[in-house]
PDB file of C-alpha atoms in Angstrom:
ATOM      1  CA  MET A 272       0.000   0.000   0.000  1.00 47.00           C
ATOM      2  CA  VAL A 273       2.809   2.424   0.914  1.00 42.00           C
ATOM      3  CA  VAL A 274       4.604   1.677  -2.374  1.00 46.00           C
ATOM      4  CA  ASP A 275       1.398   2.256  -4.343  1.00 55.00           C
ATOM      5  CA  ILE A 276       0.790   5.614  -2.638  1.00 46.00           C
ATOM      6  CA  ARG A 277       4.351   6.718  -3.359  1.00 49.00           C
ATOM      7  CA  ARG A 278       4.088   5.635  -6.999  1.00 51.00           C
ATOM      8  CA  ARG A 279       0.867   7.547  -7.537  1.00 49.00           C
ATOM      9  CA  ALA A 280       2.276  10.583  -5.759  1.00 48.00           C
ATOM     10  CA  ALA A 281       5.287  10.498  -8.086  1.00 46.00           C
ATOM     11  CA  LEU A 282       3.034  10.376 -11.144  1.00 47.00           C
ATOM     12  CA  ALA A 283       0.984  13.280  -9.805  1.00 46.00           C
ATOM     13  CA  ALA A 284       4.169  15.300  -9.275  1.00 43.00           C
ATOM     14  CA  LEU A 285       5.305  14.588 -12.842  1.00 41.00           C
ATOM     15  CA  LEU A 286       1.924  15.702 -14.151  1.00 40.00           C
ATOM     16  CA  ALA A 287       2.097  18.920 -12.173  1.00 39.00           C
ATOM     17  CA  ALA A 288       5.616  19.570 -13.429  1.00 38.00           C
ATOM     18  CA  GLY A 289       4.532  19.146 -17.035  1.00 38.00           C
ATOM     19  CA  LEU A 290       6.639  16.038 -17.604  1.00 38.00           C
ATOM     20  CA  VAL A 291       3.534  14.060 -18.532  1.00 40.00           C
ATOM     21  CA  PRO A 292       1.585  15.641 -21.433  1.00 37.00           C
ATOM     22  CA  CYS A 293      -1.714  17.133 -20.344  1.00 33.00           C
ATOM     23  CA  SER A 294      -3.668  16.596 -23.566  1.00 34.00           C
ATOM     24  CA  GLY A 295      -5.952  13.678 -24.329  1.00 41.00           C
ATOM     25  CA  ALA A 296      -7.796  11.368 -21.941  1.00 44.00           C
ATOM     26  CA  ARG A 297      -6.781  10.779 -18.340  1.00 43.00           C
ATOM     27  CA  ALA A 298      -6.264   7.715 -16.227  1.00 45.00           C
ATOM     28  CA  ALA A 299      -7.953   7.331 -12.854  1.00 42.00           C
ATOM     29  CA  ASN A 300      -5.022   9.050 -11.157  1.00 39.00           C
ATOM     30  CA  GLY A 301      -5.165  12.063 -13.467  1.00 42.00           C
ATOM     31  CA  ALA A 302      -2.178  11.164 -15.664  1.00 43.00           C
ATOM     32  CA  ALA A 303      -2.599  11.746 -19.380  1.00 47.00           C
ATOM     33  CA  VAL A 304      -2.982   8.629 -21.521  1.00 52.00           C
ATOM     34  CA  PRO A 305      -2.417   8.091 -25.262  1.00 55.00           C
ATOM     35  CA  ALA A 306      -5.034   9.540 -27.574  1.00 66.00           C
ATOM     36  CA  GLY A 307      -7.224   7.315 -29.736  1.00 78.00           C
ATOM     37  CA  PRO A 308      -8.400   3.761 -28.936  1.00 89.00           C
ATOM     38  CA  ARG A 309      -7.477   2.452 -25.504  1.00 94.00           C
ATOM     39  CA  PRO A 310      -6.968  -0.940 -23.887  1.00 96.00           C
ATOM     40  CA  PRO A 311     -10.067  -2.517 -22.338  1.00 95.00           C
ATOM     41  CA  ALA A 312     -10.108  -3.390 -18.649  1.00 94.00           C
ATOM     42  CA  SER A 313      -9.324  -7.008 -19.533  1.00 93.00           C
ATOM     43  CA  LEU A 314      -5.838  -5.938 -20.670  1.00 97.00           C
ATOM     44  CA  LEU A 315      -5.046  -3.901 -17.566  1.00 97.00           C
ATOM     45  CA  GLY A 316      -4.061  -4.887 -14.059  1.00 96.00           C
ATOM     46  CA  GLY A 317      -1.305  -7.317 -15.000  1.00 97.00           C
ATOM     47  CA  GLU A 318       1.073  -8.378 -17.760  1.00 97.00           C
ATOM     48  CA  ILE A 319      -0.597  -9.908 -20.822  1.00 98.00           C
ATOM     49  CA  ARG A 320       1.024 -13.126 -22.041  1.00 98.00           C
ATOM     50  CA  ARG A 321      -2.059 -14.484 -23.781  1.00 97.00           C
ATOM     51  CA  LEU A 322      -4.943 -12.587 -25.329  1.00 97.00           C
ATOM     52  CA  PRO A 323      -8.298 -12.917 -23.534  1.00 95.00           C
ATOM     53  CA  THR A 324     -10.080 -15.085 -26.108  1.00 96.00           C
ATOM     54  CA  SER A 325     -11.021 -18.701 -26.687  1.00 97.00           C
ATOM     55  CA  ARG A 326     -10.879 -18.314 -30.472  1.00 97.00           C
ATOM     56  CA  LYS A 327      -8.092 -19.881 -32.493  1.00 98.00           C
ATOM     57  CA  VAL A 328      -6.230 -16.652 -33.111  1.00 98.00           C
ATOM     58  CA  VAL A 329      -2.555 -15.820 -32.708  1.00 98.00           C
ATOM     59  CA  ALA A 330      -0.748 -12.466 -32.721  1.00 98.00           C
ATOM     60  CA  LEU A 331       2.637 -11.974 -34.366  1.00 98.00           C
ATOM     61  CA  THR A 332       4.836  -9.348 -32.724  1.00 98.00           C
ATOM     62  CA  PHE A 333       8.337  -8.071 -33.454  1.00 98.00           C
ATOM     63  CA  ASN A 334      10.731  -6.121 -31.258  1.00 98.00           C
ATOM     64  CA  ALA A 335      13.106  -3.610 -32.842  1.00 98.00           C
ATOM     65  CA  ALA A 336      16.039  -2.478 -30.729  1.00 96.00           C
ATOM     66  CA  TRP A 337      19.201  -3.200 -32.762  1.00 93.00           C
ATOM     67  CA  ASP A 338      19.663  -2.951 -36.528  1.00 94.00           C
ATOM     68  CA  GLU A 339      17.086  -3.083 -39.323  1.00 95.00           C
ATOM     69  CA  ALA A 340      18.553  -6.104 -41.130  1.00 96.00           C
ATOM     70  CA  GLY A 341      15.348  -8.171 -41.196  1.00 97.00           C
ATOM     71  CA  ILE A 342      12.706  -5.501 -41.654  1.00 98.00           C
ATOM     72  CA  ASP A 343      12.398  -5.636 -45.439  1.00 97.00           C
ATOM     73  CA  THR A 344      12.096  -9.436 -45.426  1.00 98.00           C
ATOM     74  CA  VAL A 345       9.506  -9.449 -42.650  1.00 98.00           C
ATOM     75  CA  LEU A 346       7.401  -6.676 -44.180  1.00 98.00           C
ATOM     76  CA  ALA A 347       7.529  -8.279 -47.627  1.00 98.00           C
ATOM     77  CA  GLU A 348       6.282 -11.612 -46.261  1.00 98.00           C
ATOM     78  CA  LEU A 349       3.460  -9.988 -44.310  1.00 98.00           C
ATOM     79  CA  ARG A 350       2.499  -7.888 -47.324  1.00 98.00           C
ATOM     80  CA  ARG A 351       2.549 -10.907 -49.643  1.00 98.00           C
ATOM     81  CA  ARG A 352       0.138 -12.753 -47.382  1.00 98.00           C
ATOM     82  CA  GLY A 353      -1.941  -9.720 -46.382  1.00 98.00           C
ATOM     83  CA  LEU A 354      -1.322 -10.340 -42.678  1.00 98.00           C
ATOM     84  CA  PRO A 355      -0.967  -7.967 -39.709  1.00 98.00           C
ATOM     85  CA  ALA A 356       1.706  -7.808 -37.028  1.00 98.00           C
ATOM     86  CA  THR A 357       2.551  -5.440 -34.206  1.00 98.00           C
ATOM     87  CA  PHE A 358       6.034  -3.960 -33.879  1.00 98.00           C
ATOM     88  CA  PHE A 359       7.634  -2.750 -30.667  1.00 98.00           C
ATOM     89  CA  PRO A 360      10.542  -0.404 -31.434  1.00 98.00           C
ATOM     90  CA  THR A 361      12.565   1.337 -28.773  1.00 98.00           C
ATOM     91  CA  GLY A 362      12.733   5.099 -28.923  1.00 98.00           C
ATOM     92  CA  ALA A 363      16.477   4.889 -29.565  1.00 98.00           C
ATOM     93  CA  PHE A 364      15.780   2.628 -32.560  1.00 98.00           C
ATOM     94  CA  ALA A 365      13.215   5.130 -33.859  1.00 98.00           C
ATOM     95  CA  ASP A 366      15.733   7.958 -33.579  1.00 98.00           C
ATOM     96  CA  ALA A 367      18.425   5.906 -35.336  1.00 98.00           C
ATOM     97  CA  HIS A 368      16.201   4.393 -38.052  1.00 98.00           C
ATOM     98  CA  PRO A 369      13.286   6.794 -38.663  1.00 98.00           C
ATOM     99  CA  GLY A 370      12.752   5.603 -42.233  1.00 98.00           C
ATOM    100  CA  ALA A 371      12.321   2.008 -41.109  1.00 98.00           C
ATOM    101  CA  VAL A 372       9.863   2.993 -38.378  1.00 98.00           C
ATOM    102  CA  ARG A 373       7.869   5.113 -40.814  1.00 98.00           C
ATOM    103  CA  THR A 374       7.687   2.206 -43.275  1.00 98.00           C
ATOM    104  CA  ILE A 375       6.523  -0.173 -40.556  1.00 98.00           C
ATOM    105  CA  GLY A 376       3.977   2.293 -39.198  1.00 98.00           C
ATOM    106  CA  ALA A 377       2.442   2.779 -42.635  1.00 98.00           C
ATOM    107  CA  ALA A 378       1.211  -0.824 -42.601  1.00 98.00           C
ATOM    108  CA  HIS A 379       1.265  -2.084 -39.011  1.00 98.00           C
ATOM    109  CA  GLY A 380       0.683  -1.007 -35.431  1.00 98.00           C
ATOM    110  CA  LEU A 381       3.586   0.378 -33.400  1.00 98.00           C
ATOM    111  CA  GLY A 382       3.844  -0.332 -29.686  1.00 98.00           C
ATOM    112  CA  ASN A 383       6.338   1.069 -27.183  1.00 98.00           C
ATOM    113  CA  HIS A 384       9.432  -0.827 -25.995  1.00 98.00           C
ATOM    114  CA  SER A 385      10.921   1.966 -23.825  1.00 98.00           C
ATOM    115  CA  TYR A 386      13.544   4.432 -25.015  1.00 98.00           C
ATOM    116  CA  SER A 387      16.844   2.897 -23.970  1.00 98.00           C
ATOM    117  CA  HIS A 388      15.855  -0.702 -23.104  1.00 98.00           C
ATOM    118  CA  PRO A 389      16.702  -0.678 -19.372  1.00 98.00           C
ATOM    119  CA  TYR A 390      15.558  -3.089 -16.684  1.00 98.00           C
ATOM    120  CA  PHE A 391      12.412  -1.377 -15.397  1.00 98.00           C
ATOM    121  CA  GLU A 392      12.684  -3.125 -12.036  1.00 97.00           C
ATOM    122  CA  ASP A 393      15.788  -1.012 -11.406  1.00 97.00           C
ATOM    123  CA  LEU A 394      13.968   2.262 -12.103  1.00 98.00           C
ATOM    124  CA  GLY A 395      11.701   4.436 -10.010  1.00 97.00           C
ATOM    125  CA  THR A 396       8.330   5.679 -11.206  1.00 98.00           C
ATOM    126  CA  ALA A 397       9.708   8.965 -12.537  1.00 98.00           C
ATOM    127  CA  GLN A 398      12.377   7.155 -14.566  1.00 98.00           C
ATOM    128  CA  ARG A 399       9.827   4.706 -15.955  1.00 98.00           C
ATOM    129  CA  VAL A 400       7.552   7.530 -17.002  1.00 98.00           C
ATOM    130  CA  ALA A 401      10.464   9.286 -18.699  1.00 98.00           C
ATOM    131  CA  GLU A 402      11.437   6.125 -20.600  1.00 98.00           C
ATOM    132  CA  VAL A 403       7.889   5.528 -21.851  1.00 98.00           C
ATOM    133  CA  ARG A 404       7.211   9.142 -22.770  1.00 98.00           C
ATOM    134  CA  ARG A 405      10.555   9.694 -24.483  1.00 98.00           C
ATOM    135  CA  ALA A 406      10.012   6.542 -26.539  1.00 98.00           C
ATOM    136  CA  ASP A 407       6.491   7.637 -27.435  1.00 98.00           C
ATOM    137  CA  ALA A 408       7.773  10.984 -28.692  1.00 98.00           C
ATOM    138  CA  ALA A 409      10.532   9.349 -30.765  1.00 98.00           C
ATOM    139  CA  ILE A 410       8.208   6.749 -32.310  1.00 98.00           C
ATOM    140  CA  ARG A 411       5.564   9.366 -33.013  1.00 98.00           C
ATOM    141  CA  SER A 412       8.107  11.663 -34.681  1.00 98.00           C
ATOM    142  CA  ALA A 413       9.683   8.914 -36.784  1.00 98.00           C
ATOM    143  CA  SER A 414       6.467   7.230 -37.899  1.00 98.00           C
ATOM    144  CA  GLY A 415       4.135  10.188 -38.316  1.00 97.00           C
ATOM    145  CA  THR A 416       1.401   8.026 -36.780  1.00 96.00           C
ATOM    146  CA  GLU A 417      -0.286   7.575 -33.419  1.00 96.00           C
ATOM    147  CA  PRO A 418       1.525   4.808 -31.498  1.00 97.00           C
ATOM    148  CA  LEU A 419      -0.601   2.099 -29.929  1.00 97.00           C
ATOM    149  CA  PRO A 420      -1.250   2.038 -26.166  1.00 98.00           C
ATOM    150  CA  PHE A 421       0.734  -1.196 -25.852  1.00 98.00           C
ATOM    151  CA  PHE A 422       3.971  -1.368 -23.866  1.00 98.00           C
ATOM    152  CA  ARG A 423       6.437  -4.254 -23.885  1.00 98.00           C
ATOM    153  CA  PHE A 424       8.968  -4.403 -21.089  1.00 98.00           C
ATOM    154  CA  PRO A 425      12.651  -4.696 -21.983  1.00 98.00           C
ATOM    155  CA  TYR A 426      13.866  -8.217 -21.238  1.00 97.00           C
ATOM    156  CA  SER A 427      10.225  -8.987 -20.314  1.00 97.00           C
ATOM    157  CA  ALA A 428      11.292  -8.015 -16.790  1.00 97.00           C
ATOM    158  CA  THR A 429       8.062  -6.991 -15.094  1.00 98.00           C
ATOM    159  CA  THR A 430       7.060  -6.220 -11.535  1.00 97.00           C
ATOM    160  CA  ARG A 431       3.666  -5.408 -10.102  1.00 97.00           C
ATOM    161  CA  ASP A 432       4.624  -1.767  -9.566  1.00 97.00           C
ATOM    162  CA  SER A 433       6.193  -1.306 -13.011  1.00 98.00           C
ATOM    163  CA  VAL A 434       3.106  -2.784 -14.694  1.00 98.00           C
ATOM    164  CA  ALA A 435       0.929  -0.475 -12.618  1.00 98.00           C
ATOM    165  CA  ASP A 436       3.068   2.487 -13.695  1.00 98.00           C
ATOM    166  CA  VAL A 437       2.595   1.818 -17.411  1.00 98.00           C
ATOM    167  CA  ASN A 438      -1.089   1.039 -16.866  1.00 97.00           C
ATOM    168  CA  ASP A 439      -1.446   4.420 -15.169  1.00 97.00           C
ATOM    169  CA  LEU A 440       0.009   6.006 -18.294  1.00 97.00           C
ATOM    170  CA  GLY A 441      -2.706   4.321 -20.376  1.00 96.00           C
ATOM    171  CA  TYR A 442      -0.692   1.377 -21.728  1.00 98.00           C
ATOM    172  CA  ALA A 443      -1.458  -2.322 -21.563  1.00 98.00           C
ATOM    173  CA  ALA A 444       1.628  -4.388 -20.706  1.00 98.00           C
ATOM    174  CA  VAL A 445       1.723  -6.774 -23.680  1.00 98.00           C
ATOM    175  CA  GLU A 446       4.364  -9.459 -23.245  1.00 98.00           C
ATOM    176  CA  PHE A 447       4.310 -12.828 -25.039  1.00 98.00           C
ATOM    177  CA  THR A 448       3.324 -16.456 -24.788  1.00 98.00           C
ATOM    178  CA  ALA A 449       6.555 -17.592 -26.428  1.00 98.00           C
ATOM    179  CA  ASP A 450       9.730 -16.040 -27.795  1.00 98.00           C
ATOM    180  CA  THR A 451      11.263 -17.833 -30.761  1.00 98.00           C
ATOM    181  CA  ASN A 452      14.750 -17.078 -29.386  1.00 97.00           C
ATOM    182  CA  GLY A 453      15.723 -16.401 -32.982  1.00 97.00           C
ATOM    183  CA  TYR A 454      17.523 -13.282 -31.782  1.00 95.00           C
ATOM    184  CA  LEU A 455      20.241 -15.533 -30.345  1.00 95.00           C
ATOM    185  CA  GLY A 456      21.320 -16.427 -33.872  1.00 95.00           C
ATOM    186  CA  PRO A 457      23.435 -19.393 -34.932  1.00 94.00           C
ATOM    187  CA  ARG A 458      26.162 -18.352 -32.514  1.00 92.00           C
ATOM    188  CA  GLY A 459      23.626 -18.756 -29.721  1.00 93.00           C
ATOM    189  CA  GLY A 460      22.726 -22.267 -30.829  1.00 94.00           C
ATOM    190  CA  MET A 461      19.566 -21.354 -32.747  1.00 96.00           C
ATOM    191  CA  SER A 462      18.473 -22.178 -36.292  1.00 97.00           C
ATOM    192  CA  VAL A 463      15.550 -21.206 -38.498  1.00 98.00           C
ATOM    193  CA  GLU A 464      13.853 -24.512 -37.769  1.00 98.00           C
ATOM    194  CA  ALA A 465      14.413 -24.255 -34.003  1.00 98.00           C
ATOM    195  CA  ALA A 466      13.025 -20.717 -33.909  1.00 98.00           C
ATOM    196  CA  ALA A 467       9.933 -21.750 -35.875  1.00 98.00           C
ATOM    197  CA  GLU A 468       9.405 -24.796 -33.671  1.00 98.00           C
ATOM    198  CA  ARG A 469       9.316 -22.696 -30.498  1.00 98.00           C
ATOM    199  CA  ALA A 470       6.526 -20.578 -31.979  1.00 98.00           C
ATOM    200  CA  ILE A 471       4.614 -23.541 -33.378  1.00 98.00           C
ATOM    201  CA  ASP A 472       4.756 -25.421 -30.076  1.00 98.00           C
ATOM    202  CA  ALA A 473       3.166 -22.400 -28.371  1.00 98.00           C
ATOM    203  CA  LEU A 474       0.140 -22.195 -30.688  1.00 98.00           C
ATOM    204  CA  SER A 475      -3.030 -21.966 -28.629  1.00 98.00           C
ATOM    205  CA  PRO A 476      -6.042 -19.611 -28.541  1.00 98.00           C
ATOM    206  CA  GLY A 477      -4.807 -16.053 -27.952  1.00 98.00           C
ATOM    207  CA  ALA A 478      -1.108 -16.872 -28.169  1.00 98.00           C
ATOM    208  CA  ILE A 479       1.292 -13.953 -28.638  1.00 98.00           C
ATOM    209  CA  ILE A 480       4.518 -14.797 -30.466  1.00 98.00           C
ATOM    210  CA  GLN A 481       7.570 -12.594 -29.948  1.00 98.00           C
ATOM    211  CA  MET A 482      10.202 -12.217 -32.659  1.00 98.00           C
ATOM    212  CA  HIS A 483      12.879  -9.656 -33.534  1.00 98.00           C
ATOM    213  CA  VAL A 484      13.692  -7.772 -36.737  1.00 98.00           C
ATOM    214  CA  GLY A 485      17.360  -7.153 -35.912  1.00 95.00           C
ATOM    215  CA  SER A 486      20.433  -9.329 -36.252  1.00 91.00           C
ATOM    216  CA  ASN A 487      21.986  -8.356 -32.924  1.00 79.00           C
ATOM    217  CA  GLY A 488      25.239  -7.682 -34.747  1.00 79.00           C
ATOM    218  CA  ASP A 489      25.879 -10.820 -36.814  1.00 84.00           C
ATOM    219  CA  GLY A 490      23.790  -9.894 -39.868  1.00 88.00           C
ATOM    220  CA  ILE A 491      21.605 -13.023 -39.596  1.00 94.00           C
ATOM    221  CA  VAL A 492      17.907 -12.596 -38.771  1.00 97.00           C
ATOM    222  CA  LEU A 493      16.539 -16.059 -38.076  1.00 98.00           C
ATOM    223  CA  ASP A 494      13.064 -14.771 -37.250  1.00 98.00           C
ATOM    224  CA  ALA A 495      12.683 -13.233 -40.702  1.00 98.00           C
ATOM    225  CA  GLU A 496      13.506 -16.599 -42.260  1.00 98.00           C
ATOM    226  CA  ALA A 497      11.309 -18.520 -39.808  1.00 98.00           C
ATOM    227  CA  LEU A 498       8.244 -16.316 -40.347  1.00 98.00           C
ATOM    228  CA  PRO A 499       6.858 -18.218 -43.381  1.00 98.00           C
ATOM    229  CA  LEU A 500       7.199 -21.519 -41.525  1.00 98.00           C
ATOM    230  CA  ILE A 501       5.376 -20.142 -38.503  1.00 98.00           C
ATOM    231  CA  ILE A 502       2.532 -18.710 -40.574  1.00 98.00           C
ATOM    232  CA  ASP A 503       2.143 -21.904 -42.622  1.00 98.00           C
ATOM    233  CA  ALA A 504       1.947 -24.036 -39.485  1.00 98.00           C
ATOM    234  CA  ALA A 505      -0.511 -21.717 -37.751  1.00 98.00           C
ATOM    235  CA  GLU A 506      -2.838 -21.628 -40.739  1.00 98.00           C
ATOM    236  CA  ALA A 507      -2.556 -25.391 -41.219  1.00 98.00           C
ATOM    237  CA  GLU A 508      -3.760 -25.838 -37.639  1.00 98.00           C
ATOM    238  CA  GLY A 509      -6.732 -23.536 -38.248  1.00 98.00           C
ATOM    239  CA  TYR A 510      -5.387 -20.373 -36.591  1.00 98.00           C
ATOM    240  CA  THR A 511      -6.073 -16.858 -37.813  1.00 98.00           C
ATOM    241  CA  ILE A 512      -3.336 -14.235 -37.529  1.00 98.00           C
ATOM    242  CA  ILE A 513      -4.947 -11.348 -35.680  1.00 98.00           C
ATOM    243  CA  ASP A 514      -4.102  -7.667 -35.303  1.00 98.00           C
ATOM    244  CA  LEU A 515      -3.646  -6.601 -31.675  1.00 97.00           C
ATOM    245  CA  ARG A 516      -5.573  -3.448 -32.544  1.00 96.00           C
ATOM    246  CA  ALA A 517      -8.711  -5.602 -32.647  1.00 95.00           C
ATOM    247  CA  PHE A 518      -8.539  -5.743 -28.840  1.00 95.00           C
ATOM    248  CA  LEU A 519      -8.678  -1.970 -28.352  1.00 96.00           C
ATOM    249  CA  VAL A 520     -11.864  -0.051 -27.598  1.00 93.00           C
ATOM    250  CA  PRO A 521     -12.838   3.431 -28.872  1.00 85.00           C
TER     251      PRO A 521
END
């Protein structure tokens, strides 16, 4: 209770100081939240690792925090099949690769993956707010679009208080059911087939698959190569690839 009071007091102080934008809707504590559609109550109050549905749907998501080596391949495959995905760039990535973020945002939803990819458990409320807001500004500037009210924690390192902080800013904490681990690359013991298998094994109603568009320095993007295999398997098992935006409310 004491921690919660302190957290909310910190958010209120940031609002009063003008560090949290004052336009748009407001959360219960008075903090401004992203404009446009918002997460329903079913996506708030905890980290989301599976979508709240019993339908055979699966969401494809991609993090972007390193280079842009796999973006063209991923976007071309999604475009060829007419399928949606949600991308979670960091603000630093958006500043470094604005053209890539604009291209992604023209066809797919853009979530928020923090600005500098820190461990949020090591930050206080004010630092978390700054990370989220700075990333939002960078993604908004690079893409020319309204980012989605979805936040993905760096390293998927969540705590109750950090989830509450991003919820108070109007974001649902969207994590994942399974990570392909394709980002590890061949040097990390992964292959295209192994990455695809991790996603396929996780298929279930509402599953959220996490992949990455960068090579993490070695120039090889296993997730980009595994994407067709994952989609083929999901569709063969009767799953529909769904857009996370379908879970927002006006």
